[in-house]
């Protein structure tokens, strides 16, 4: 508001001071200098028929607007086993949310809505969780204890999630190092959110209660790529059992990030592994910015405990607010307030993330904690001011503000104002200590917003409704028999076979290694051909065709058997697969007819060569032999594929 | 008394803890053949086996370690948990009604019990205020713990104590009474208090919770607020049960103490008025009567306390092929009154007739109620009914079997004169027998029916 102050310039300058570089420009030195540290919590749904603690079907989903009934709940914080209230719990309670559950009868029972105690744990799910724990080299517990983990956001109608530890202290191998695992737990999945507007949050209960495992690593990843590599390894390991769900939402991860001097911040529910590098990169720099903001404030404010913001109600009519958001608030009968933040000049427009500044941190908390939908505020360092210059001066005078102060103008329903003021005060004070512990929601562009206060161990409570489950040696030994070979061994095998590395992600993602191994061993087909056939060609087919419901990768094995038996060239498979993929029920002969394949003997193909040579002689530009070979190959290809190995044909042409 | 360092451990697991000198609440490193575990040793539930040791690991989760796998254990620290709801003095607001909360136990306020691994009742006004501060916006609350027993352990002794305690409170000028109670036998106590505390000038509200208050989605807090509203501000001066109307956090229902029954083993909205419509609905805004007639709140203190109960009373629930010795054994054991829950309109099979005759001859008072719960015992319709009446069984109209049991105990605590007993049993004190059943009383929601499905979708049930 000071005429000399340019928020845009301040933003750019602060960005430089932070040392922000894009991920492409960043090197290990960049990350080492700001002390990048990250750990993962990888969630994976298990492939079971039923939910974890009741007999509802798992994996049947509902549309947001199709439901049979609604149930309303409010959540209250309760004490943990050790007699403490949890921070998140108290925050959620302050938000006074009304939670509505949309229920579909076929997927939801009285257990899901917390009107019936749990049934004994789904043994199918427990078995899978133990198998994956063994693959992750975890120490298995002697007895599984179901614990209640409080969630007051309403994502679980009971207000807690039933969860249990299966193993602790394991490890996974990355290319250059090992990452230690803290634990693996089995838990029930939560509801899917439909909307969250004002004081009403709506969920659907189809996903609720589905069996899920969570693998937690130590914070040992030192750059964004390592985080993605570790995440992929854990996901591939889970998939190697063939007993986990795939598809959107079946695997999600929470990513913990901190910088040197920062705190653990959890980025929740990252749906795609490929988002991880950008998200962790930006979060680390956000923390670095917040630490700089702290240092600036501590330099300006000697006694932070005595720092006090001033609050005044404004009159919609006394000021001319030109922006639509404020007009809407005025018409809705809401209140508008201003606060003066002593010594905060230059802080509100300080860089935090690409396209975001410190003021966003406050606005996001107003949305989540005070339930005032965005846009809920503007301020004295807005790049495109939402209020007129005269008004700014008026507000400054109202507070008798100093040049070093900053002002926030916010609006919302009267009932939410008190919480809003507390929220602004709280967030500003947090700036004096640096990085608040919180969970953040991720976006595809790599930025994050505040989601809630980070919960601690205080939200755990033993489940008084269920008995501990002993894991006897005999049971463990029985499960051991189901365990597949390790992902790292598979990786090494592919390398030994010289299968190109760019196929690995697809192969592990789809758990195709066992099939590839079977084809290579049983049918003696060249591994490089098989590996690229899946990793390049099948991947392409999948991206360009709609899969027939009955299509299974195992059919490719059958296809190779068929080709070998009929002595067709294996490359014919590339023409057949697109048809088979869409129409998996077609038999092989019909597929051949549909691609207009005719069986022709080698001699019949070869006999065309002299004629083609003669023809090329007429159209050629020079005497280059290679051009001739290539042209003839092109002419023969449509009929030759499948009937003769193209390499053999080439050799034949070159020799003649 | 020396401190119990091995809370809940017994047999083999106790020996292991002693051997390695590791206490409950001790922080320990445990080496096992499955790996190393670090955490705090927790008490073990008494009913669990003696082959495992429970630990809370650093992430807050609990796990069990098989003692057969333990190779070494080492205590590195000790920190006992202190489970306590923050206690704050209940604030007094001038002009608010004075409400007394009488505690009996039950899940309305509870905490974890390591002995059984279940929840046990805990109760203090400060704790309640700490957990449900909204109560201070409704009334000036004081509390008194008369006794602490589980709902299923409530009986005549407790009914009498409660009635006397209520009488004293009314005499001392209270504006309303809340009784916190476990839900299993909540309706029995409600019936007993209806008979033992008559002509009350103030509301007497029994309340419980179906989800214990140690869970975030508990109904306890809202039930308490509803009960406090009904007791402090409501105009209905009767013995009532206040529990959730729908399973959603929306409104409570007030049920007459003689006509209410727990109808689901775990649902929040388990309490239903049977044979009638509920008395009223209640939210934090106030009480809205559903039934037009009820006993109104008064200024006087003219309450009648009748704390009597004969314990030798039983209910028998008739089933096909019931043998006569079922009744004979009751008579031989000195029972003075029997409530029969009969089939249909109030029937039992013929082989029981001689046993019923023998009971009548011994002066045992027998009343017939119906298993259907809804509707009246109509013993004139079939011969069986007439036969039974001739043999001394008296139809109890539409009195609920449990209410009839409580009432017979209460009546026999005052007289054994057959004429007097009959007269007292059949003269309703507060609608335990109603002269008529309203058409809309019997409304059983049946899922799957189109109309009901539409209703459930539109209204939060």
XYZ file of C-alpha atoms in Angstrom, chain B residues 3 81 104 147 161 170 211 385 451:
9
model
C 1.592 -51.374 42.886
C -0.024 -43.232 31.129
C -25.366 -45.137 37.609
C -23.675 -46.186 42.391
C -31.998 -46.229 45.789
C -37.187 -32.893 44.059
C -21.546 -45.728 21.000
C -57.382 -67.911 25.953
C -42.400 -46.286 -0.280
